[in-house]
Amino acid sequence: QHMRYPCSAIEHYEENALRIVAALQELGLCFPIVGTDISSPQPTDMLLIVMFLFQNLPHYVPKTLIIFSTILGVHITKNIELTNPSRKAITYFVQLEGSNDFSIKNHEIKLE
């Protein structure tokens, strides 16, 4: 669904706010926020939300592109190597979108 623009009624602002909250939840960005926090904002709440997004959104920028180049009907397998540069364990959550022709074995990968 698309954002309402231009917003000509308060309901449009509320619908857009709910879409923003749903998008954050779908991305796994857990922040205690509801639609009214955006549609009827308080300056301190908005500052905290913007700081949260500033700190977390850079981690969602793709680092590389995986290209599956093959002929139609030919199976292809790609292995992806993940490394952990830190001393702490990192957990990756995998989410595939698009065609059901693609699959993964585990939806969660923990690197020590």
Coordinates of C-alpha atoms in Angstrom, one line a residue:
Q1 CA 0.0 0.0 0.0
H2 CA 1.1 3.5 -0.7
M3 CA 1.4 6.5 1.6
R4 CA -1.3 9.1 1.3
Y5 CA -0.1 12.3 -0.4
P6 CA -1.2 15.0 -0.1
C7 CA -2.8 14.5 3.3
S8 CA -6.1 16.4 3.3
A9 CA -7.6 14.9 6.5
I10 CA -6.3 13.8 9.9
E11 CA -7.2 10.2 9.0
H12 CA -4.6 10.4 6.2
Y13 CA -1.9 11.3 8.6
E14 CA -3.0 8.5 10.9
E15 CA -3.0 5.9 8.1
N16 CA 0.5 7.0 7.0
A17 CA 1.7 6.8 10.6
L18 CA 0.4 3.2 10.9
R19 CA 2.2 2.3 7.7
I20 CA 5.4 3.7 9.0
V21 CA 5.1 1.7 12.3
A22 CA 4.2 -1.5 10.3
A23 CA 7.3 -1.0 8.1
L24 CA 9.6 -0.6 11.1
Q25 CA 8.2 -3.8 12.6
E26 CA 8.6 -5.7 9.3
L27 CA 12.3 -4.6 9.2
G28 CA 12.7 -5.8 12.8
L29 CA 13.4 -2.3 14.1
C30 CA 11.8 -2.7 17.5
F31 CA 11.0 0.7 18.9
P32 CA 8.1 1.4 21.4
I33 CA 6.1 3.5 19.0
V34 CA 2.5 3.7 17.9
G35 CA 0.8 5.5 15.1
T36 CA -0.4 8.4 17.2
D37 CA 3.3 9.1 18.3
I38 CA 3.9 10.0 14.6
S39 CA 0.6 11.6 13.6
S40 CA 0.4 13.8 16.8
P41 CA 4.1 14.1 17.5
Q42 CA 5.9 15.4 20.6
P43 CA 9.3 17.0 20.0
T44 CA 11.2 14.8 22.5
D45 CA 9.6 11.6 21.1
M46 CA 10.5 12.6 17.6
L47 CA 14.0 13.3 18.6
L48 CA 14.3 9.8 20.1
I49 CA 12.8 8.2 17.0
V50 CA 15.2 10.0 14.7
M51 CA 18.2 9.1 16.9
F52 CA 17.1 5.5 16.9
L53 CA 16.7 5.4 13.1
F54 CA 20.1 7.3 12.6
Q55 CA 21.8 4.6 14.7
N56 CA 20.1 1.5 13.2
L57 CA 19.3 2.2 9.5
P58 CA 22.9 2.2 8.3
H59 CA 23.0 -1.5 9.2
Y60 CA 20.3 -2.2 6.6
V61 CA 22.4 -0.8 3.7
P62 CA 23.3 -3.8 1.4
K63 CA 27.1 -4.5 1.4
T64 CA 27.1 -6.5 -1.8
L65 CA 24.8 -7.9 -4.5
I66 CA 24.4 -11.6 -5.2
I67 CA 23.7 -12.3 -8.8
F68 CA 22.1 -15.5 -10.0
S69 CA 23.0 -15.8 -13.6
T70 CA 21.8 -19.0 -15.3
I71 CA 19.7 -20.4 -18.2
L72 CA 16.0 -20.9 -17.6
G73 CA 15.4 -24.4 -16.2
V74 CA 19.0 -25.0 -15.0
H75 CA 19.5 -25.3 -11.2
I76 CA 22.1 -23.1 -9.6
T77 CA 23.4 -23.0 -6.0
K78 CA 25.2 -20.1 -4.4
N79 CA 27.0 -20.4 -1.1
I80 CA 27.4 -17.2 1.0
E81 CA 30.2 -17.0 3.5
L82 CA 29.5 -14.9 6.5
T83 CA 32.3 -13.8 8.9
N84 CA 32.2 -12.3 12.4
P85 CA 34.8 -9.6 12.8
S86 CA 33.9 -9.0 16.4
R87 CA 34.5 -11.0 19.6
K88 CA 30.8 -11.1 20.4
A89 CA 28.3 -13.5 18.8
I90 CA 26.3 -12.1 16.0
T91 CA 22.9 -13.5 15.0
Y92 CA 21.6 -13.0 11.5
F93 CA 17.9 -13.4 10.6
V94 CA 17.3 -14.5 7.1
Q95 CA 14.2 -13.4 5.2
L96 CA 13.6 -14.4 1.5
E97 CA 11.1 -12.4 -0.5
G98 CA 9.8 -13.0 -4.0
S99 CA 9.5 -16.3 -5.8
N100 CA 8.9 -19.5 -3.9
D101 CA 11.6 -21.1 -6.1
F102 CA 14.2 -19.9 -3.7
S103 CA 14.7 -21.6 -0.3
I104 CA 17.0 -21.5 2.7
K105 CA 17.8 -24.2 5.3
N106 CA 17.8 -22.0 8.4
H107 CA 16.0 -18.7 9.1
E108 CA 18.5 -17.8 11.9
I109 CA 22.3 -18.0 11.7
K110 CA 24.5 -17.4 14.8
L111 CA 28.2 -16.7 14.3
E112 CA 30.5 -17.0 17.3

